mmCIF file of C-alpha atoms in Angstrom:
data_model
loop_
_atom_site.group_PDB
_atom_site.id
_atom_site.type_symbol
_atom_site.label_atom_id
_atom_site.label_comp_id
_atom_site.label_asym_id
_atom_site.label_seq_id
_atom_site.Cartn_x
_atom_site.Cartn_y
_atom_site.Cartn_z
ATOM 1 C CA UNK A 1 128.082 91.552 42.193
ATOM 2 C CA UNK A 2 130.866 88.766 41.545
ATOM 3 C CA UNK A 3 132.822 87.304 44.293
ATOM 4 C CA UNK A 4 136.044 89.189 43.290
ATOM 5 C CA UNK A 5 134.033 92.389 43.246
ATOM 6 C CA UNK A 6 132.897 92.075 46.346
ATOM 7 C CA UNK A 7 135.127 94.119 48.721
ATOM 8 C CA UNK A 8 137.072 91.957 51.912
ATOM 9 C CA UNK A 9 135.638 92.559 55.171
ATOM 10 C CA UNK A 10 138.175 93.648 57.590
ATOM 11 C CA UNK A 11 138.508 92.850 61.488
ATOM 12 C CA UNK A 12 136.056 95.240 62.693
ATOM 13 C CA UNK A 13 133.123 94.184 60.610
ATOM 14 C CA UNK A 14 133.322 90.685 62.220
ATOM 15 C CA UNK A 15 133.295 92.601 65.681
ATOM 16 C CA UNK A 16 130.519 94.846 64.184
ATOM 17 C CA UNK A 17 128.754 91.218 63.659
ATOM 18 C CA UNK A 18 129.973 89.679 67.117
ATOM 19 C CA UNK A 19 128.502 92.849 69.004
ATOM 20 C CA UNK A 20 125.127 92.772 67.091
ATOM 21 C CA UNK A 21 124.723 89.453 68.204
ATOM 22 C CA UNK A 22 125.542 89.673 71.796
ATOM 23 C CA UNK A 23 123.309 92.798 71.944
ATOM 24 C CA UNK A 24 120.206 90.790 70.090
ATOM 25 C CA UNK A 25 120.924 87.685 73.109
ATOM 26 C CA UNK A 26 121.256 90.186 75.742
ATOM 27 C CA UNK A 27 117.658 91.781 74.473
ATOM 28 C CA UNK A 28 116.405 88.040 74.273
ATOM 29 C CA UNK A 29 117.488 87.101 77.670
ATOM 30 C CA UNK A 30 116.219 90.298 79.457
ATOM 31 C CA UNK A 31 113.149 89.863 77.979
ATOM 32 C CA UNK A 32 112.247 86.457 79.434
ATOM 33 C CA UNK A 33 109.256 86.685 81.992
ATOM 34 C CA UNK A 34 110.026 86.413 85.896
ATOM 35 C CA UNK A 35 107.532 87.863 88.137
ATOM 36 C CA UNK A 36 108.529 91.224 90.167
ATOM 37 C CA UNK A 37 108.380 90.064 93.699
ATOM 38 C CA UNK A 38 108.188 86.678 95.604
ATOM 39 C CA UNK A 39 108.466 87.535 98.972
ATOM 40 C CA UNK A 40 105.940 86.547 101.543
ATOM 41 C CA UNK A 41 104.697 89.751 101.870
ATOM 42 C CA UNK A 42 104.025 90.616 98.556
ATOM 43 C CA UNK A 43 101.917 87.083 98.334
ATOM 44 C CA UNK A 44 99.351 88.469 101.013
ATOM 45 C CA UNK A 45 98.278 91.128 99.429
ATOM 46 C CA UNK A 46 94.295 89.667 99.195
ATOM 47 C CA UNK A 47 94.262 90.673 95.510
ATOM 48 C CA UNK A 48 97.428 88.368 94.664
ATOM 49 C CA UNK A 49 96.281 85.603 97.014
ATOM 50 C CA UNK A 50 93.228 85.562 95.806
ATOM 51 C CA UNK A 51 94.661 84.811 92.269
ATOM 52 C CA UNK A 52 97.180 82.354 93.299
ATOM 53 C CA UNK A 53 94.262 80.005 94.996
ATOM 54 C CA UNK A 54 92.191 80.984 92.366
ATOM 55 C CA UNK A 55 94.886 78.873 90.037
ATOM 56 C CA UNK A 56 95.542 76.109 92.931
ATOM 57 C CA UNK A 57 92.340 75.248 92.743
ATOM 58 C CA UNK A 58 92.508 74.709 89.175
ATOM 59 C CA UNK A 59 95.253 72.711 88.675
ATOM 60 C CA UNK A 60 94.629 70.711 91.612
ATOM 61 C CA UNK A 61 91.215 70.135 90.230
ATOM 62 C CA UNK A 62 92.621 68.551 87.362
ATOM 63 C CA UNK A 63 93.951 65.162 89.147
ATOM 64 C CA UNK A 64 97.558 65.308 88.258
ATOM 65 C CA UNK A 65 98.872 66.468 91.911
ATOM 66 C CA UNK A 66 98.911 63.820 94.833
ATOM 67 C CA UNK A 67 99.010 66.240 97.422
ATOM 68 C CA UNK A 68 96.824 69.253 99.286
ATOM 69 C CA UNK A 69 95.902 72.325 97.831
ATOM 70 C CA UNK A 70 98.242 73.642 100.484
ATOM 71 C CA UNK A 71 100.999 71.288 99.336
ATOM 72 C CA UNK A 72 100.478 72.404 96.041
ATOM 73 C CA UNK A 73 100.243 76.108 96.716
ATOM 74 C CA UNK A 74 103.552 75.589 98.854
ATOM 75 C CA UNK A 75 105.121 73.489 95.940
ATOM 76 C CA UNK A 76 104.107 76.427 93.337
ATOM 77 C CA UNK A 77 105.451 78.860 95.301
ATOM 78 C CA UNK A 78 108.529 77.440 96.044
ATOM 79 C CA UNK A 79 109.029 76.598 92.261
ATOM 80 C CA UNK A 80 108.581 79.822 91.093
ATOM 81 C CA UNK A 81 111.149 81.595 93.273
ATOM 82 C CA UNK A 82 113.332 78.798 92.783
ATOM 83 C CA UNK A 83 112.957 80.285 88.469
ATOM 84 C CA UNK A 84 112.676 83.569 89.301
ATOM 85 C CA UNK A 85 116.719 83.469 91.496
ATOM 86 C CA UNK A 86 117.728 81.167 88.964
ATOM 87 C CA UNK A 87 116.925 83.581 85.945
ATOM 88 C CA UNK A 88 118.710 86.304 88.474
ATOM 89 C CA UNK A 89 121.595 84.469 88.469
ATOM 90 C CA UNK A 90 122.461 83.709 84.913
ATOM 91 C CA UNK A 91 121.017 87.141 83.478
ATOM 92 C CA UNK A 92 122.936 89.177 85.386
ATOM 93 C CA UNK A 93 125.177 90.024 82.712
ATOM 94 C CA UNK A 94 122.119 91.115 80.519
ATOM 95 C CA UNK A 95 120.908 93.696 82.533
ATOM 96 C CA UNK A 96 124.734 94.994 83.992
ATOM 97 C CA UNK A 97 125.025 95.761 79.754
ATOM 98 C CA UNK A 98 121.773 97.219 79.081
ATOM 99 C CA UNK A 99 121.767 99.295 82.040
ATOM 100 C CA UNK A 100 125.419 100.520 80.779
ATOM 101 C CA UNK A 101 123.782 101.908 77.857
ATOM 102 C CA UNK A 102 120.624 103.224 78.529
ATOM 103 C CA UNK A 103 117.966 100.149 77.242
ATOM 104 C CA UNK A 104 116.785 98.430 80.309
ATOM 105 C CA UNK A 105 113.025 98.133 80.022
ATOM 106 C CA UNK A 106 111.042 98.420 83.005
ATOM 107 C CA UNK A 107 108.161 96.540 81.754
ATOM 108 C CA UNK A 108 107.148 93.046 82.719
ATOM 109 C CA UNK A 109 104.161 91.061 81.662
ATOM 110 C CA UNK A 110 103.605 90.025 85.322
ATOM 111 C CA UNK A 111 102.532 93.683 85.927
ATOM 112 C CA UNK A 112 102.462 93.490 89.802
ATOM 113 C CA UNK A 113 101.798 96.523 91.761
ATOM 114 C CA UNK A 114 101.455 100.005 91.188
ATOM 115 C CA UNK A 115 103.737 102.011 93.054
ATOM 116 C CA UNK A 116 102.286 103.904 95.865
ATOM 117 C CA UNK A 117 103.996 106.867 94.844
ATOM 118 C CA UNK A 118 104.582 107.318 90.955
ATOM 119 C CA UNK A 119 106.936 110.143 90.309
ATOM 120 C CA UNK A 120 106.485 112.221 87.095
ATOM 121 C CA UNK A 121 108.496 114.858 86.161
ATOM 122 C CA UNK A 122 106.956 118.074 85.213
ATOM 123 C CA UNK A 123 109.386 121.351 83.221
ATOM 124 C CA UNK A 124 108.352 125.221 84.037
ATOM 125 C CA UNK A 125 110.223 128.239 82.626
ATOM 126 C CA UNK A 126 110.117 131.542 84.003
ATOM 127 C CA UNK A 127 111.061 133.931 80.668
ATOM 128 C CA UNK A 128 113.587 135.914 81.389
ATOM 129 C CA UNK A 129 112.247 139.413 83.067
ATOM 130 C CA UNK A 130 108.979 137.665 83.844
ATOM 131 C CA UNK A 131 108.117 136.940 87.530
ATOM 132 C CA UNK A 132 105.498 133.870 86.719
ATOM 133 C CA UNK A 133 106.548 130.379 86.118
ATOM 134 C CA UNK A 134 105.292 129.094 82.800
ATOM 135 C CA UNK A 135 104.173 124.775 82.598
ATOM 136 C CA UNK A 136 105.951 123.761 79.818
ATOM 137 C CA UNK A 137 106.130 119.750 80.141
ATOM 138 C CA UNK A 138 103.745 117.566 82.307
ATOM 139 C CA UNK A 139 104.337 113.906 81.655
ATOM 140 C CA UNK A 140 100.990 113.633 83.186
ATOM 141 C CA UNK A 141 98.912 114.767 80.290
ATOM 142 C CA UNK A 142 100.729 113.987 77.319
ATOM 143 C CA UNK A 143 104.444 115.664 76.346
ATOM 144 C CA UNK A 144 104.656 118.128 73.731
ATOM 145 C CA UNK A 145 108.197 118.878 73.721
ATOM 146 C CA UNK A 146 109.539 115.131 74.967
ATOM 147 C CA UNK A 147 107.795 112.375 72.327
ATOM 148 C CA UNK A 148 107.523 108.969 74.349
ATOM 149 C CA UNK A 149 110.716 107.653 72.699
ATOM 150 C CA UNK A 150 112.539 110.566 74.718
ATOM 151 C CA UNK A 151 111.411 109.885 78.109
ATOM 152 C CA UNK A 152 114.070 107.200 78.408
ATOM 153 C CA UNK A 153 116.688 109.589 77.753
ATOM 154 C CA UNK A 154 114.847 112.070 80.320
ATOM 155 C CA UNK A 155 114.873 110.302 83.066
ATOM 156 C CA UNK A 156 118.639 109.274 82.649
ATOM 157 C CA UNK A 157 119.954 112.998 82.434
ATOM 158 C CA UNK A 158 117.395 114.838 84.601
ATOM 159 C CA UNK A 159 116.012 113.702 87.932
ATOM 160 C CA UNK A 160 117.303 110.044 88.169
ATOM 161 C CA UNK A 161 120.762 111.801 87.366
ATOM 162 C CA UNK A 162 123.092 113.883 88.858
ATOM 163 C CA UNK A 163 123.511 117.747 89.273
ATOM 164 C CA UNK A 164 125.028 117.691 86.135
ATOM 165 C CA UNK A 165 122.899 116.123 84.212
ATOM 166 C CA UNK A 166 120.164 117.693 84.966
ATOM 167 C CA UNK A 167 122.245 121.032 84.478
ATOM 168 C CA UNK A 168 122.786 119.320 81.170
ATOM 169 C CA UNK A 169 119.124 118.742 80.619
ATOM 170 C CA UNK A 170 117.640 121.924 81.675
ATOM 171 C CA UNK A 171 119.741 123.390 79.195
ATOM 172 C CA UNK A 172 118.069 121.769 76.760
ATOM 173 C CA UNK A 173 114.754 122.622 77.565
ATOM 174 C CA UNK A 174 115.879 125.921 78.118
ATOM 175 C CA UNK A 175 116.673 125.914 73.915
ATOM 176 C CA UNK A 176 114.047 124.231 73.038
ATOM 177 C CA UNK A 177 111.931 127.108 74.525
ATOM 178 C CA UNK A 178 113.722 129.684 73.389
ATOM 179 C CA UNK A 179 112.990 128.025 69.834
ATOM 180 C CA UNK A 180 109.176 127.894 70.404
ATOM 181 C CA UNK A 181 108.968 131.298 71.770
ATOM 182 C CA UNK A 182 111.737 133.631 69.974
ATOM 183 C CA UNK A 183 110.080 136.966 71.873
ATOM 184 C CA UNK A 184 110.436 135.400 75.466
ATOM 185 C CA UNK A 185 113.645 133.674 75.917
ATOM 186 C CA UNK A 186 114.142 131.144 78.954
ATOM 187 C CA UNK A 187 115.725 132.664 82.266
ATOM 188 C CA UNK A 188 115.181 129.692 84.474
ATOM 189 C CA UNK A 189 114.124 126.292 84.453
ATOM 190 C CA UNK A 190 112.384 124.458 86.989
ATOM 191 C CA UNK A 191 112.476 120.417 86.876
ATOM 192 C CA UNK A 192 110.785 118.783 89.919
ATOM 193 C CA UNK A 193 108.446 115.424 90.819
ATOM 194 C CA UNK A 194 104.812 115.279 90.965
ATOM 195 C CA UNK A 195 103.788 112.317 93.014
ATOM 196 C CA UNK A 196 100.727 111.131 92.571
ATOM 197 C CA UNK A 197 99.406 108.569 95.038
ATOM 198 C CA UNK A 198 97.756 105.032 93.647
ATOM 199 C CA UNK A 199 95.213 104.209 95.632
ATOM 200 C CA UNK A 200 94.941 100.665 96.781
ATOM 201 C CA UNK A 201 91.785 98.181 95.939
ATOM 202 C CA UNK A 202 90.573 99.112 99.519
ATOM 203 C CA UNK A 203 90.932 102.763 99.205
ATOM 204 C CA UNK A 204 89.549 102.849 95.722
ATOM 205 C CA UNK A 205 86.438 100.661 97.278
ATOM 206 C CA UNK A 206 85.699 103.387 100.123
ATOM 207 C CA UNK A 207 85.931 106.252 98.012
ATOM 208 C CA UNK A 208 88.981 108.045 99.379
ATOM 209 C CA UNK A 209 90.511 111.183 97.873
ATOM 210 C CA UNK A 210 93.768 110.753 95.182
ATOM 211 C CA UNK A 211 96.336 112.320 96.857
ATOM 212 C CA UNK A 212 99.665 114.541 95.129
ATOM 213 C CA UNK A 213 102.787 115.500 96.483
ATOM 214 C CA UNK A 214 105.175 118.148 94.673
ATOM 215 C CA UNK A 215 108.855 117.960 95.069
ATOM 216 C CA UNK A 216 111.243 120.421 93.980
ATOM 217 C CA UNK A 217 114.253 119.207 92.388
ATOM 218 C CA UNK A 218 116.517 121.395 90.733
ATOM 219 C CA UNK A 219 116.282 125.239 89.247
ATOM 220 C CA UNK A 220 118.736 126.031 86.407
ATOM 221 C CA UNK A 221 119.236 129.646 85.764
ATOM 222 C CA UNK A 222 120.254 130.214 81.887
ATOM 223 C CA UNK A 223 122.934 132.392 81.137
ATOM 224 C CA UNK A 224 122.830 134.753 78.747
ATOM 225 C CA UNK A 225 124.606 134.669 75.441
ATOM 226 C CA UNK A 226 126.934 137.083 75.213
ATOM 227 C CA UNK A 227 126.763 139.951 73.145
#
Protein backbone atom coordinates (compact mmCIF):
# COMPACT_ATOMS: atom_id res chain seq x y z
CA UNK A 1 0.00 0.00 0.00
CA UNK A 2 1.58 3.59 -0.73
CA UNK A 3 2.19 6.03 1.95
CA UNK A 4 -0.74 8.30 0.86
CA UNK A 5 -2.97 5.25 0.88
CA UNK A 6 -2.29 4.40 4.01
CA UNK A 7 -5.04 5.79 6.32
CA UNK A 8 -3.77 8.48 9.45
CA UNK A 9 -3.84 7.02 12.75
CA UNK A 10 -5.80 9.04 15.09
CA UNK A 11 -5.22 9.76 18.98
CA UNK A 12 -6.56 6.63 20.26
CA UNK A 13 -4.48 4.23 18.26
CA UNK A 14 -1.31 5.75 19.86
CA UNK A 15 -3.12 5.12 23.32
CA UNK A 16 -4.17 1.67 21.91
CA UNK A 17 -0.15 1.35 21.44
CA UNK A 18 0.80 3.14 24.86
CA UNK A 19 -1.62 0.66 26.79
CA UNK A 20 -0.29 -2.50 24.98
CA UNK A 21 2.93 -1.63 26.10
CA UNK A 22 2.39 -0.84 29.66
CA UNK A 23 0.30 -4.06 29.88
CA UNK A 24 3.33 -6.26 28.12
CA UNK A 25 5.92 -4.37 31.11
CA UNK A 26 3.45 -4.91 33.73
CA UNK A 27 3.30 -8.87 32.57
CA UNK A 28 7.24 -8.67 32.41
CA UNK A 29 7.68 -7.22 35.77
CA UNK A 30 5.16 -9.53 37.60
CA UNK A 31 6.70 -12.26 36.21
CA UNK A 32 10.19 -11.81 37.69
CA UNK A 33 11.05 -14.60 40.33
CA UNK A 34 10.98 -13.68 44.21
CA UNK A 35 10.52 -16.47 46.53
CA UNK A 36 7.01 -16.72 48.53
CA UNK A 37 8.11 -16.33 52.06
CA UNK A 38 11.31 -15.21 53.97
CA UNK A 39 10.38 -15.18 57.33
CA UNK A 40 12.20 -17.09 59.97
CA UNK A 41 9.67 -19.41 60.34
CA UNK A 42 9.15 -20.45 57.05
CA UNK A 43 13.21 -21.12 56.89
CA UNK A 44 12.84 -23.94 59.64
CA UNK A 45 10.77 -25.96 58.09
CA UNK A 46 13.60 -29.13 57.97
CA UNK A 47 12.71 -29.63 54.29
CA UNK A 48 13.70 -25.86 53.35
CA UNK A 49 16.67 -25.85 55.73
CA UNK A 50 17.84 -28.71 54.61
CA UNK A 51 18.05 -27.20 51.04
CA UNK A 52 19.40 -23.93 51.99
CA UNK A 53 22.64 -25.73 53.77
CA UNK A 54 22.51 -28.09 51.20
CA UNK A 55 23.51 -24.87 48.79
CA UNK A 56 25.81 -23.17 51.66
CA UNK A 57 27.79 -25.83 51.57
CA UNK A 58 28.26 -25.58 47.99
CA UNK A 59 29.12 -22.31 47.41
CA UNK A 60 31.18 -22.07 50.36
CA UNK A 61 32.98 -25.07 49.08
CA UNK A 62 33.97 -23.26 46.17
CA UNK A 63 36.61 -20.73 47.91
CA UNK A 64 35.16 -17.46 46.92
CA UNK A 65 33.57 -16.56 50.53
CA UNK A 66 35.99 -15.47 53.45
CA UNK A 67 33.67 -16.19 56.04
CA UNK A 68 31.66 -19.28 57.97
CA UNK A 69 29.15 -21.30 56.54
CA UNK A 70 27.04 -19.54 59.13
CA UNK A 71 28.23 -16.14 57.90
CA UNK A 72 27.42 -17.13 54.62
CA UNK A 73 24.05 -18.69 55.31
CA UNK A 74 23.30 -15.36 57.34
CA UNK A 75 24.70 -13.21 54.38
CA UNK A 76 22.37 -15.31 51.81
CA UNK A 77 19.59 -14.90 53.74
CA UNK A 78 19.78 -11.49 54.39
CA UNK A 79 20.41 -10.82 50.59
CA UNK A 80 17.59 -12.46 49.44
CA UNK A 81 14.98 -10.66 51.55
CA UNK A 82 16.78 -7.62 50.99
CA UNK A 83 15.58 -8.63 46.69
CA UNK A 84 12.62 -10.08 47.53
CA UNK A 85 11.21 -6.22 49.61
CA UNK A 86 13.00 -4.51 47.04
CA UNK A 87 11.08 -6.22 44.05
CA UNK A 88 7.87 -5.49 46.53
CA UNK A 89 8.52 -2.14 46.44
CA UNK A 90 8.94 -1.15 42.86
CA UNK A 91 6.29 -3.80 41.47
CA UNK A 92 3.68 -2.71 43.32
CA UNK A 93 2.09 -1.01 40.59
CA UNK A 94 2.22 -4.31 38.48
CA UNK A 95 0.24 -6.33 40.54
CA UNK A 96 -2.38 -3.21 41.88
CA UNK A 97 -3.16 -3.34 37.64
CA UNK A 98 -3.32 -6.92 37.07
CA UNK A 99 -5.27 -7.60 40.03
CA UNK A 100 -7.74 -4.69 38.66
CA UNK A 101 -8.40 -6.80 35.79
CA UNK A 102 -8.47 -10.21 36.55
CA UNK A 103 -4.63 -11.58 35.34
CA UNK A 104 -2.62 -11.96 38.44
CA UNK A 105 -0.97 -15.36 38.26
CA UNK A 106 -0.53 -17.22 41.31
CA UNK A 107 2.28 -19.25 40.14
CA UNK A 108 5.90 -18.88 41.13
CA UNK A 109 8.85 -20.96 40.16
CA UNK A 110 9.98 -20.99 43.83
CA UNK A 111 6.97 -23.32 44.47
CA UNK A 112 7.14 -23.20 48.35
CA UNK A 113 4.54 -24.88 50.33
CA UNK A 114 1.43 -26.49 49.77
CA UNK A 115 -1.29 -25.05 51.57
CA UNK A 116 -2.55 -27.02 54.43
CA UNK A 117 -5.92 -26.55 53.36
CA UNK A 118 -6.52 -26.28 49.45
CA UNK A 119 -10.00 -25.14 48.74
CA UNK A 120 -11.74 -26.41 45.54
CA UNK A 121 -14.92 -25.54 44.55
CA UNK A 122 -17.34 -28.18 43.66
CA UNK A 123 -21.26 -27.18 41.60
CA UNK A 124 -24.49 -29.54 42.45
CA UNK A 125 -27.97 -28.95 40.99
CA UNK A 126 -31.01 -30.22 42.37
CA UNK A 127 -33.55 -30.31 39.01
CA UNK A 128 -36.33 -28.67 39.66
CA UNK A 129 -39.11 -31.15 41.38
CA UNK A 130 -36.29 -33.53 42.25
CA UNK A 131 -35.33 -33.96 45.96
CA UNK A 132 -31.51 -35.29 45.22
CA UNK A 133 -28.64 -33.05 44.59
CA UNK A 134 -26.95 -33.84 41.31
CA UNK A 135 -22.52 -33.30 41.13
CA UNK A 136 -22.20 -31.35 38.30
CA UNK A 137 -18.54 -29.70 38.61
CA UNK A 138 -15.66 -31.06 40.85
CA UNK A 139 -12.46 -29.18 40.17
CA UNK A 140 -11.00 -32.15 41.80
CA UNK A 141 -11.26 -34.58 38.97
CA UNK A 142 -11.17 -32.69 35.95
CA UNK A 143 -14.09 -29.88 34.87
CA UNK A 144 -16.43 -30.66 32.25
CA UNK A 145 -18.43 -27.64 32.13
CA UNK A 146 -15.45 -24.98 33.34
CA UNK A 147 -12.22 -25.67 30.74
CA UNK A 148 -8.97 -24.61 32.77
CA UNK A 149 -8.90 -21.21 31.03
CA UNK A 150 -12.30 -20.52 32.99
CA UNK A 151 -11.29 -21.23 36.41
CA UNK A 152 -9.77 -17.76 36.63
CA UNK A 153 -12.94 -16.22 35.90
CA UNK A 154 -14.60 -18.77 38.53
CA UNK A 155 -12.99 -18.02 41.27
CA UNK A 156 -13.41 -14.16 40.74
CA UNK A 157 -17.36 -14.31 40.49
CA UNK A 158 -18.15 -17.30 42.73
CA UNK A 159 -16.62 -18.08 46.10
CA UNK A 160 -13.69 -15.53 46.30
CA UNK A 161 -16.59 -12.98 45.39
CA UNK A 162 -19.40 -11.54 46.82
CA UNK A 163 -23.15 -12.55 47.22
CA UNK A 164 -23.62 -11.21 44.04
CA UNK A 165 -21.36 -12.67 42.18
CA UNK A 166 -21.83 -15.77 43.02
CA UNK A 167 -25.69 -15.07 42.47
CA UNK A 168 -24.27 -14.03 39.15
CA UNK A 169 -22.38 -17.24 38.71
CA UNK A 170 -24.80 -19.76 39.81
CA UNK A 171 -26.91 -18.41 37.27
CA UNK A 172 -24.77 -19.44 34.88
CA UNK A 173 -24.35 -22.81 35.79
CA UNK A 174 -27.84 -22.96 36.31
CA UNK A 175 -28.09 -22.34 32.08
CA UNK A 176 -25.55 -24.19 31.28
CA UNK A 177 -27.46 -27.17 32.84
CA UNK A 178 -30.50 -26.48 31.65
CA UNK A 179 -28.66 -26.65 28.12
CA UNK A 180 -27.14 -30.13 28.80
CA UNK A 181 -30.24 -31.54 30.17
CA UNK A 182 -33.41 -29.87 28.30
CA UNK A 183 -35.92 -32.58 30.25
CA UNK A 184 -34.63 -31.58 33.83
CA UNK A 185 -34.21 -27.95 34.18
CA UNK A 186 -32.07 -26.47 37.20
CA UNK A 187 -34.10 -25.47 40.47
CA UNK A 188 -31.15 -24.82 42.69
CA UNK A 189 -27.60 -24.55 42.69
CA UNK A 190 -25.28 -25.43 45.28
CA UNK A 191 -21.56 -23.86 45.16
CA UNK A 192 -19.45 -24.75 48.25
CA UNK A 193 -15.47 -25.66 49.21
CA UNK A 194 -14.01 -28.98 49.47
CA UNK A 195 -10.89 -28.79 51.54
CA UNK A 196 -8.66 -31.21 51.19
CA UNK A 197 -5.82 -31.43 53.69
CA UNK A 198 -1.91 -31.71 52.34
CA UNK A 199 -0.23 -33.71 54.40
CA UNK A 200 3.15 -32.63 55.56
CA UNK A 201 6.63 -34.68 54.80
CA UNK A 202 6.17 -36.05 58.42
CA UNK A 203 2.65 -37.06 58.10
CA UNK A 204 3.11 -38.48 54.66
CA UNK A 205 6.27 -40.52 56.30
CA UNK A 206 3.98 -42.13 59.17
CA UNK A 207 1.25 -43.03 57.06
CA UNK A 208 -1.55 -40.81 58.34
CA UNK A 209 -5.01 -40.58 56.79
CA UNK A 210 -5.78 -37.47 54.00
CA UNK A 211 -8.20 -35.61 55.60
CA UNK A 212 -11.47 -33.38 53.78
CA UNK A 213 -13.52 -30.79 55.04
CA UNK A 214 -16.84 -29.60 53.17
CA UNK A 215 -18.02 -26.10 53.45
CA UNK A 216 -21.18 -24.81 52.30
CA UNK A 217 -21.14 -21.61 50.61
CA UNK A 218 -23.99 -20.35 48.90
CA UNK A 219 -27.46 -22.03 47.42
CA UNK A 220 -29.07 -20.11 44.51
CA UNK A 221 -32.61 -20.99 43.86
CA UNK A 222 -33.48 -20.37 39.95
CA UNK A 223 -36.48 -18.69 39.13
CA UNK A 224 -38.61 -19.73 36.74
CA UNK A 225 -39.15 -18.14 33.39
CA UNK A 226 -42.25 -16.86 33.09
CA UNK A 227 -44.84 -18.13 31.03
Amino acid sequence: MAEAERPRRRWFHHLIALWITFHLFAVTVHLIPVPPRTDDRALAIPEVKQEIDRSVDFLHGLGLYGGTKEELREDGIEAVRTYTKQHKDLTWFARYYLGRIGSTQAWNMFGGNAKEWPKVMVVEVKPRGERDWVLFQDGRWGADVIDHRHRKVRRQLSVGGRSGRRKEYATFLAKEWDALHPDRPAGQVKLFYVQQHTRTPAEVRAGEPLETRRTLTYVHTVKEAAP
